PDB file of C-alpha atoms in Angstrom:
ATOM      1  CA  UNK A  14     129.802 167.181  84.786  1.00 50.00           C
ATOM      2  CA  UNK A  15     130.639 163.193  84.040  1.00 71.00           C
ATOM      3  CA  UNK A  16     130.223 162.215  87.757  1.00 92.00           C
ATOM      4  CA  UNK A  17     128.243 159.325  88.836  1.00 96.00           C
ATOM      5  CA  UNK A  18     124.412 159.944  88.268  1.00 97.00           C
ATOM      6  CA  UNK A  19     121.620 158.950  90.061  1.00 98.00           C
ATOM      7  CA  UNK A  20     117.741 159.147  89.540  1.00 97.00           C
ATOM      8  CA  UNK A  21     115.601 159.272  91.558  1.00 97.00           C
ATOM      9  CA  UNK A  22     116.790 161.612  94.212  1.00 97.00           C
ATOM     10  CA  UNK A  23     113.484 160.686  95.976  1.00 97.00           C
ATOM     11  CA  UNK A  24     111.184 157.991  95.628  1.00 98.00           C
ATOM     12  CA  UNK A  25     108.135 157.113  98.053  1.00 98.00           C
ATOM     13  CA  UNK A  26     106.578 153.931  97.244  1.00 98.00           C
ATOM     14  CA  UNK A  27     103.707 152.462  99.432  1.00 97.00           C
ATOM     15  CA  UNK A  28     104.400 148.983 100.583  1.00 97.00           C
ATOM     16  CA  UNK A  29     103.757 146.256  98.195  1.00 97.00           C
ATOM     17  CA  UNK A  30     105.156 148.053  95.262  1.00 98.00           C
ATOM     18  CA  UNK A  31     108.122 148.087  93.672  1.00 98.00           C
ATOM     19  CA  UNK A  32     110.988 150.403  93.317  1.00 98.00           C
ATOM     20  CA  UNK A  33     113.579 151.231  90.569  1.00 98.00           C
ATOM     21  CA  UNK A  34     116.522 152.740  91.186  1.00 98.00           C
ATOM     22  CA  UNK A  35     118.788 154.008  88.599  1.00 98.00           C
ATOM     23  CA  UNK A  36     122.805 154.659  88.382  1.00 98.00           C
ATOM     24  CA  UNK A  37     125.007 156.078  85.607  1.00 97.00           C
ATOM     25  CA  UNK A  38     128.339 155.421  86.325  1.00 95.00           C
ATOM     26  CA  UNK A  39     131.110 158.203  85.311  1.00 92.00           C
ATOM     27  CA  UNK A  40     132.035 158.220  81.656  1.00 89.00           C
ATOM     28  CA  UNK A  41     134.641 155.259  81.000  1.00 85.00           C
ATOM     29  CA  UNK A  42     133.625 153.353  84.508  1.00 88.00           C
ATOM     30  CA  UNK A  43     132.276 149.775  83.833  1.00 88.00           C
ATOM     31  CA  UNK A  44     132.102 148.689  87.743  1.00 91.00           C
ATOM     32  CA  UNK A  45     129.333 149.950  89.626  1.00 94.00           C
ATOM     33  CA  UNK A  46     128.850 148.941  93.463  1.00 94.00           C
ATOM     34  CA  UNK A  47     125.399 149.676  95.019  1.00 97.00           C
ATOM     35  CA  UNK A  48     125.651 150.213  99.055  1.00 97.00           C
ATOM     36  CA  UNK A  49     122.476 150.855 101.459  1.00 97.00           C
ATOM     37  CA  UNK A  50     122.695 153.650 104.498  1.00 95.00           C
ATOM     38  CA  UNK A  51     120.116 153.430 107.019  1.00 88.00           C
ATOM     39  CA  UNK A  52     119.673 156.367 109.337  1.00 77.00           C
ATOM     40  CA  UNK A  53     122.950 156.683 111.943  1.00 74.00           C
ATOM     41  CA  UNK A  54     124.298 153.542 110.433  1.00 79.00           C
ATOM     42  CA  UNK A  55     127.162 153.472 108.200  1.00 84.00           C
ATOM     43  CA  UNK A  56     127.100 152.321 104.604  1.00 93.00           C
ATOM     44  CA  UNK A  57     126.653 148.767 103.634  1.00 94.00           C
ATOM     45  CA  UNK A  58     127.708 147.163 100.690  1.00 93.00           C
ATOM     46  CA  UNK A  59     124.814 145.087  98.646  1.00 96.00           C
ATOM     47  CA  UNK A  60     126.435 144.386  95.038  1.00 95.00           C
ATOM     48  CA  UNK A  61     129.438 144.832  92.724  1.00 93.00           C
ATOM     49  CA  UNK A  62     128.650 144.800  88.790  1.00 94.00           C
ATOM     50  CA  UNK A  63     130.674 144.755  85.654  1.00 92.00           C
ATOM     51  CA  UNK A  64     128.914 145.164  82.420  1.00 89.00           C
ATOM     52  CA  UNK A  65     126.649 142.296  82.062  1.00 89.00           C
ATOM     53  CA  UNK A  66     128.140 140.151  84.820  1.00 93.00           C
ATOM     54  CA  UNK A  67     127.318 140.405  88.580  1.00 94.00           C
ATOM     55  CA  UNK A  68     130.350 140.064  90.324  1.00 91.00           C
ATOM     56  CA  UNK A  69     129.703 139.985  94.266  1.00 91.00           C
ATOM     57  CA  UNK A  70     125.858 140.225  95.658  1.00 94.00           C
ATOM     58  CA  UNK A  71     126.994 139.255  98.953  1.00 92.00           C
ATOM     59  CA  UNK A  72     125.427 142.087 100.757  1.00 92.00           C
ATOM     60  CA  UNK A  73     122.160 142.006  98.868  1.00 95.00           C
ATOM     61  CA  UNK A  74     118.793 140.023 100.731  1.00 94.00           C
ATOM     62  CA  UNK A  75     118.406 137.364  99.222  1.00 92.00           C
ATOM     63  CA  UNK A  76     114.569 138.037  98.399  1.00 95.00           C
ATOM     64  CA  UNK A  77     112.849 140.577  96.750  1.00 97.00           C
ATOM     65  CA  UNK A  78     116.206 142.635  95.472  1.00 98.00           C
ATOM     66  CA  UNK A  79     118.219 142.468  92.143  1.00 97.00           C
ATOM     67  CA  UNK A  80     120.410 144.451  90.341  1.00 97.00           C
ATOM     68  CA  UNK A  81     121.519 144.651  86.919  1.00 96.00           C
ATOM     69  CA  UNK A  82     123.796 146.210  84.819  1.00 96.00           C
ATOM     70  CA  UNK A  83     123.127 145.858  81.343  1.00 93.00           C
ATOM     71  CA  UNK A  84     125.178 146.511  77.308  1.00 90.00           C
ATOM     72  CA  UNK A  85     123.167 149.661  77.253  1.00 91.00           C
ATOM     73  CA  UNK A  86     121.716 151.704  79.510  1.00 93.00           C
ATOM     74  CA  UNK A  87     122.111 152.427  83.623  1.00 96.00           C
ATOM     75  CA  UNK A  88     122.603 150.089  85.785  1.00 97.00           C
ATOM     76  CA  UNK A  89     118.963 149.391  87.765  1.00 98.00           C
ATOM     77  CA  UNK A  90     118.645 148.199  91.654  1.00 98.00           C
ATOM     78  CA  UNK A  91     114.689 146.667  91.474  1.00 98.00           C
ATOM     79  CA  UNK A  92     113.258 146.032  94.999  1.00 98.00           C
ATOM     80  CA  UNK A  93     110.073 144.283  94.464  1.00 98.00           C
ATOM     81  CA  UNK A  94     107.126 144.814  97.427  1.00 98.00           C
ATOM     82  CA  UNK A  95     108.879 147.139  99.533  1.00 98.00           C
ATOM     83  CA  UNK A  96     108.373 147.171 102.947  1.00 97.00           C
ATOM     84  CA  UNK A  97     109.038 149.633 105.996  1.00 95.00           C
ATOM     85  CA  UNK A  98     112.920 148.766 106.308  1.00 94.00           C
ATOM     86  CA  UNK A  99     113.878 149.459 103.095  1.00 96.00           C
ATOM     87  CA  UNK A 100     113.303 153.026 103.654  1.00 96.00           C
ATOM     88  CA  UNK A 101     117.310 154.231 103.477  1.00 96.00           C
ATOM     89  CA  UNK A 102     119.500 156.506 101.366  1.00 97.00           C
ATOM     90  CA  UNK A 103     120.905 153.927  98.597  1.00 98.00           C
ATOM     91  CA  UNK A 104     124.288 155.187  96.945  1.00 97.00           C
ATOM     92  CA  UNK A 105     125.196 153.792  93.889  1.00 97.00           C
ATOM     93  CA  UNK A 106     129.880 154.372  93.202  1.00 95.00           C
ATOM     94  CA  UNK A 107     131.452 153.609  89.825  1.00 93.00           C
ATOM     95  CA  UNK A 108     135.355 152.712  89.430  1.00 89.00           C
ATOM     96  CA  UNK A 109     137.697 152.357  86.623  1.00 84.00           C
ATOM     97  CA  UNK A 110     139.048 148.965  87.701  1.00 70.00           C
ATOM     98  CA  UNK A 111     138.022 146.596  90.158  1.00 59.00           C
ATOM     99  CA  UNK A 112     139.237 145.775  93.117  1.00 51.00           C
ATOM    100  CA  UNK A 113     141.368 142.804  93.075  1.00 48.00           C
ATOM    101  CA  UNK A 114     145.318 143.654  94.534  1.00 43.00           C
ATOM    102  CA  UNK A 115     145.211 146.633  93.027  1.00 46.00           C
ATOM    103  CA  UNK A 116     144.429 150.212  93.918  1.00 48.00           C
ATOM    104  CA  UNK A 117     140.868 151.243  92.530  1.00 74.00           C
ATOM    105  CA  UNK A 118     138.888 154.430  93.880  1.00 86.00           C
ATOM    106  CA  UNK A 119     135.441 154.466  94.220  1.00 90.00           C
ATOM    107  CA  UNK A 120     133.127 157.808  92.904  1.00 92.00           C
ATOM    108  CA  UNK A 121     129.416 157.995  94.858  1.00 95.00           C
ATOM    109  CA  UNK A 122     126.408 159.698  93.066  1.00 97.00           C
ATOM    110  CA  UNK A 123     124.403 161.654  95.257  1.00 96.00           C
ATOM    111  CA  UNK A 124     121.793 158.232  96.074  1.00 97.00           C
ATOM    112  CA  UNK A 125     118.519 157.532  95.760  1.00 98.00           C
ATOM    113  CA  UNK A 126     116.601 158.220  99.123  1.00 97.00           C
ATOM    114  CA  UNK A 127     113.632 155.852  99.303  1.00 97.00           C
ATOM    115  CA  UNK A 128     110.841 156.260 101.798  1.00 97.00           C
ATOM    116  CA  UNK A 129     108.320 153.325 101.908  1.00 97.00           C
ATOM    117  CA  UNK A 130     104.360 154.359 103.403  1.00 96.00           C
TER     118      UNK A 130
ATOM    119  CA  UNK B   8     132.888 139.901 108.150  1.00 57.00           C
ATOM    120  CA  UNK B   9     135.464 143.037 108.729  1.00 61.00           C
ATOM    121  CA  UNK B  10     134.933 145.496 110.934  1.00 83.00           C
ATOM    122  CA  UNK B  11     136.130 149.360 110.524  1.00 91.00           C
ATOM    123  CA  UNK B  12     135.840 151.178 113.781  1.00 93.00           C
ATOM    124  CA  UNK B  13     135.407 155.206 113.861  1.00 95.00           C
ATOM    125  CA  UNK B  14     136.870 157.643 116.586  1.00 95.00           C
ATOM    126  CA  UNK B  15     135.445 159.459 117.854  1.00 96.00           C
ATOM    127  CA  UNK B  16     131.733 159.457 116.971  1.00 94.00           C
ATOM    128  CA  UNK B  17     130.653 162.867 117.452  1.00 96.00           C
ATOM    129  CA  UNK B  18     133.516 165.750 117.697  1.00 96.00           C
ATOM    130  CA  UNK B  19     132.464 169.610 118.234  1.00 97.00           C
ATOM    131  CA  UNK B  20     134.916 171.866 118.068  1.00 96.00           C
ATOM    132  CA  UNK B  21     136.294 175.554 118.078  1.00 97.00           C
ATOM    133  CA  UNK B  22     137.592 177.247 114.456  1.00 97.00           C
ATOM    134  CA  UNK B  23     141.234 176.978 114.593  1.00 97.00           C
ATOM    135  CA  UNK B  24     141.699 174.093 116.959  1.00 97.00           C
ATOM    136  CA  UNK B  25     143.642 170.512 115.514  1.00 97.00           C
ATOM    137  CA  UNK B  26     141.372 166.918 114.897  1.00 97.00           C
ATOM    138  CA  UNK B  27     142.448 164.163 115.031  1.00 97.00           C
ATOM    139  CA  UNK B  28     140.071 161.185 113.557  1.00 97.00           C
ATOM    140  CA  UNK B  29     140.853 157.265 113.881  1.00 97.00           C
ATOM    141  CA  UNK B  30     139.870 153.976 111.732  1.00 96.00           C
ATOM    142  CA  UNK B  31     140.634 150.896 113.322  1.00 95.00           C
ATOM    143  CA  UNK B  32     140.404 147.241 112.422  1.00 93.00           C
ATOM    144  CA  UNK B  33     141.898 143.977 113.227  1.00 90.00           C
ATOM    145  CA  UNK B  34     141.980 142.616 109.239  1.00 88.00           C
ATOM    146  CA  UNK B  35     144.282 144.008 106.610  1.00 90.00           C
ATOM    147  CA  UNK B  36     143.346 145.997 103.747  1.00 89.00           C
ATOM    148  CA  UNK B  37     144.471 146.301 100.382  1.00 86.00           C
ATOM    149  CA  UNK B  38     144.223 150.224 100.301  1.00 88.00           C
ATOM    150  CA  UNK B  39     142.183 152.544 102.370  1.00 91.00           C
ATOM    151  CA  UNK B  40     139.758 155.542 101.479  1.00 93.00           C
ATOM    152  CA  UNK B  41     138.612 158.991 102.967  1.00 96.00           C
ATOM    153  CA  UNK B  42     135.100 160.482 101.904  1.00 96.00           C
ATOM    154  CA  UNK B  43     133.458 163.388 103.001  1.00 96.00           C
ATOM    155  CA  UNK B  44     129.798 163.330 103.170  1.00 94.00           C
ATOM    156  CA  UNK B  45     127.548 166.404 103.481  1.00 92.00           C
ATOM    157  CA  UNK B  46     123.788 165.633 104.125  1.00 89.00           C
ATOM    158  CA  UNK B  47     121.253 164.639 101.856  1.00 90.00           C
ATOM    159  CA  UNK B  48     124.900 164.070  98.951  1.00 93.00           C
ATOM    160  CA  UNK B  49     126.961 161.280  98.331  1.00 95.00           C
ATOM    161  CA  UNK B  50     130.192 160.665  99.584  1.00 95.00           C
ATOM    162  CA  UNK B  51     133.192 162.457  98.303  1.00 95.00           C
ATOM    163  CA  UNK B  52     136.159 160.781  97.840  1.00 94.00           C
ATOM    164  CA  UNK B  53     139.527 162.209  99.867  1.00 95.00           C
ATOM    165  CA  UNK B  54     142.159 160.324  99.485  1.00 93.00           C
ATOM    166  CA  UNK B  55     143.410 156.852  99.101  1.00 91.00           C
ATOM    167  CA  UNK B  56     146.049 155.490 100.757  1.00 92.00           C
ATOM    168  CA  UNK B  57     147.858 152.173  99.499  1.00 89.00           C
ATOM    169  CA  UNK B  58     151.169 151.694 100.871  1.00 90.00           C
ATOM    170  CA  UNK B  59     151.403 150.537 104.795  1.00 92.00           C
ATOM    171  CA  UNK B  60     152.913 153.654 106.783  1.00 94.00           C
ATOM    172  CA  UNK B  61     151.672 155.955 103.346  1.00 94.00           C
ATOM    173  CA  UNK B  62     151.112 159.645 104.702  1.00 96.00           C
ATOM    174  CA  UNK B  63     149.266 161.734 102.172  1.00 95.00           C
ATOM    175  CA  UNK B  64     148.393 165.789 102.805  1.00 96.00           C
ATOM    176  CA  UNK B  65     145.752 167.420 101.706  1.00 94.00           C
ATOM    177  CA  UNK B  66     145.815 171.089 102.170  1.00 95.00           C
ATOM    178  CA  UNK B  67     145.344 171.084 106.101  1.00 97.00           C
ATOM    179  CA  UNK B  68     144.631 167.631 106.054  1.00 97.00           C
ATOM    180  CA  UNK B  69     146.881 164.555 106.120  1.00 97.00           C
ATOM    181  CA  UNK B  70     146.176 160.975 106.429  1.00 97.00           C
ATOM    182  CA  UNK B  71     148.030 158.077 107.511  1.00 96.00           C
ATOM    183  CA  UNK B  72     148.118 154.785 106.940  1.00 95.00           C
ATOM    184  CA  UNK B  73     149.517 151.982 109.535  1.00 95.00           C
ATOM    185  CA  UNK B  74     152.546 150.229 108.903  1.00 94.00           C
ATOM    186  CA  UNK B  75     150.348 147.049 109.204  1.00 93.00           C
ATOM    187  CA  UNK B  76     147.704 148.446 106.756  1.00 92.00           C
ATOM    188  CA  UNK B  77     145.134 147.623 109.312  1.00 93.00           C
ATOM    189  CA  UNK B  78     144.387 151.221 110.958  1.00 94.00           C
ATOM    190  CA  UNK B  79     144.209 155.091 109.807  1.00 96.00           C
ATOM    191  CA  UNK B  80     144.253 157.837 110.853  1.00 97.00           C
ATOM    192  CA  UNK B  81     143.283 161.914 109.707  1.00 97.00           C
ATOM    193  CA  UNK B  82     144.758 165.180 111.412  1.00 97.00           C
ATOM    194  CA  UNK B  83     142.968 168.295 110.252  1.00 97.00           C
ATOM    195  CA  UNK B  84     144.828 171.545 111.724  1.00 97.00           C
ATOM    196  CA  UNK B  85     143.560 174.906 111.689  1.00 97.00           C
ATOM    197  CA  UNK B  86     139.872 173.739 111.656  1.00 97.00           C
ATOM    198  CA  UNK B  87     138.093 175.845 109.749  1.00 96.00           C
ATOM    199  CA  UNK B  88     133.599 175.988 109.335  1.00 96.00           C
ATOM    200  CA  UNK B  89     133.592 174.692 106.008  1.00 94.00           C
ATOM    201  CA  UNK B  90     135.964 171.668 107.487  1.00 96.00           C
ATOM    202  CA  UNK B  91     132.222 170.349 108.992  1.00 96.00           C
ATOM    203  CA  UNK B  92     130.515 167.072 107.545  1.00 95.00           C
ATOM    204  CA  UNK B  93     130.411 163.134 108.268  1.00 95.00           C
ATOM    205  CA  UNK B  94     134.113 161.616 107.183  1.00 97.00           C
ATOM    206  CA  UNK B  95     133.686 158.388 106.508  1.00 96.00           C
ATOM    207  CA  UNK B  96     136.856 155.731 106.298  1.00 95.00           C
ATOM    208  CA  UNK B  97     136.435 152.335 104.379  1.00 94.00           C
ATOM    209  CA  UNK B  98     138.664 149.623 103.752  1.00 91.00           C
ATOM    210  CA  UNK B  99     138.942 148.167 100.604  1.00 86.00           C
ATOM    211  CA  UNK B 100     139.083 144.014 101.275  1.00 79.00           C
ATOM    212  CA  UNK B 101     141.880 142.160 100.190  1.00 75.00           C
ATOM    213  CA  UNK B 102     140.877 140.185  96.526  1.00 70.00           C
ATOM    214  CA  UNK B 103     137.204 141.655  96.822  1.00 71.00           C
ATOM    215  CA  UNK B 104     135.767 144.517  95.152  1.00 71.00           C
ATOM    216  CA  UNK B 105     133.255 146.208  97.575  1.00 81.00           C
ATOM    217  CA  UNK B 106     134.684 148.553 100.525  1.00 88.00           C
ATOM    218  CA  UNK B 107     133.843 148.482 104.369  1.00 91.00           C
ATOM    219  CA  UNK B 108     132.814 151.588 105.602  1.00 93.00           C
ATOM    220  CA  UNK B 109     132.908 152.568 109.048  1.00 93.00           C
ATOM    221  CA  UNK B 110     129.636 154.537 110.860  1.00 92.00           C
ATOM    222  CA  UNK B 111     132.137 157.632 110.522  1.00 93.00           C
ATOM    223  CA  UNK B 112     132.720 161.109 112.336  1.00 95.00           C
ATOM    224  CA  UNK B 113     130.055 163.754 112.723  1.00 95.00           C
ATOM    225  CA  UNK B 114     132.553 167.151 112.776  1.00 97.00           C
ATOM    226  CA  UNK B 115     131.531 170.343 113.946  1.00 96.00           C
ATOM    227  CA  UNK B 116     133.109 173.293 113.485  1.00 97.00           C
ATOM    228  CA  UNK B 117     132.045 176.334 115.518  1.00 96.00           C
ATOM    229  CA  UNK B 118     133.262 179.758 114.213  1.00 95.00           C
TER     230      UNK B 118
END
């Protein structure tokens, strides 16, 4: 199966530390796009990567969160001291091309669901 | 900031009955997904629609998309059990990457 990994499923981190989350994007995909979904909310976009490049972080705070998406290797969303909200299921899609005019389709992995103590 | 609104919420019912789902917004987008999202799994991708007034079937499903690329809409018939799960439209922004999602559509299908 060459769909969109994910790993962790779960992760509980106590507040203060820090959690890494980790996406493989499907076989051939170089665009990832990490999205947040709190409980009874719908998902929300936080960043768009290309290999090497960060493309749109719009969505992300501003503090405390980065992403990256390296040569080699998964792409990693790092929140450093975690607090209460950030507890959420975080979904992680890969696509073959980006977005711009063109049609594109997003794949989801099955997220990361992180529960802060 | 665009806005995707879902109708209705919460729909519950019988096997065999039709559905019909809404996804409305006042912006325009470049193309328009489905997903399908069980719980505690990712979203699965539907369809994608592209083309303003594009219908697209799916088995018992089919989708539309407005003439004005701004709204959607998906008719299941013959609801079956297994047709149960969140279904979740986003909008693809014009020149940006990311997609709007809306909160989506709880389904339940009772046998």
């Amino acid at each position: 199966n060459a769909g969109v990994m994910q790993n962790p499923r779960h992760l509980v981190r106590r507040r203060g530390q820090e959690a890494r989350l980790r996406c493989s994007p499907m076989k051939g995909h170089s665009h990832v796009y990490w999205y947040r979904q709190l409980p009874e909310e719908g998902l929300k976009f936080m960043v768009y990567l290309q290999k090497e490049n960060i493309i749109d972080e719009s969505g992300m705070p501003k503090e405390r969160f980065s992403a990256e998406f390296p040569k080699e290797g998964p792409s990693i969303l790092r929140i450093q001291q975690v607090v209460r909200g950030d507890s959420a299921a975080y979904f992680c899609a890969s696509s073959l091309e980006s977005g711009f005019a063109t049609a594109y389709e997003q794949y989801f992995g099955p997220g990361t669901r992180l529960t802060v103590t | 900031t665009q806005l995707l609104e879902q109708s209705p919420q919460f729909l519950s019912i019988q096997e065999g009955e039709n559905l019909t789902v809404y996804c409305n917004s006042s912006s325009v987008f470049s193309s328009l997904q489905w997903y399908r999202q069980e719980p505690g799994e990712g979203p699965v991708l539907l369809v994608t629609v592209v083309t303003g007034g594009e219908v697209k079937k799916l088995k018992r499903l089919t989708f539309q998309f407005g003439d004005a690329r701004k709204d959607s809409s998906l008719h299941i018939t013959a609801a079956q059990p297994g047709d149960t799960g969140l279904y979740l439209c986003a909008g693809e922004e014009v020149s940006q990457g990311n997609l709007i999602f809306g909160k989506g559509t709880k389904l339940s299908v009772k046998p």
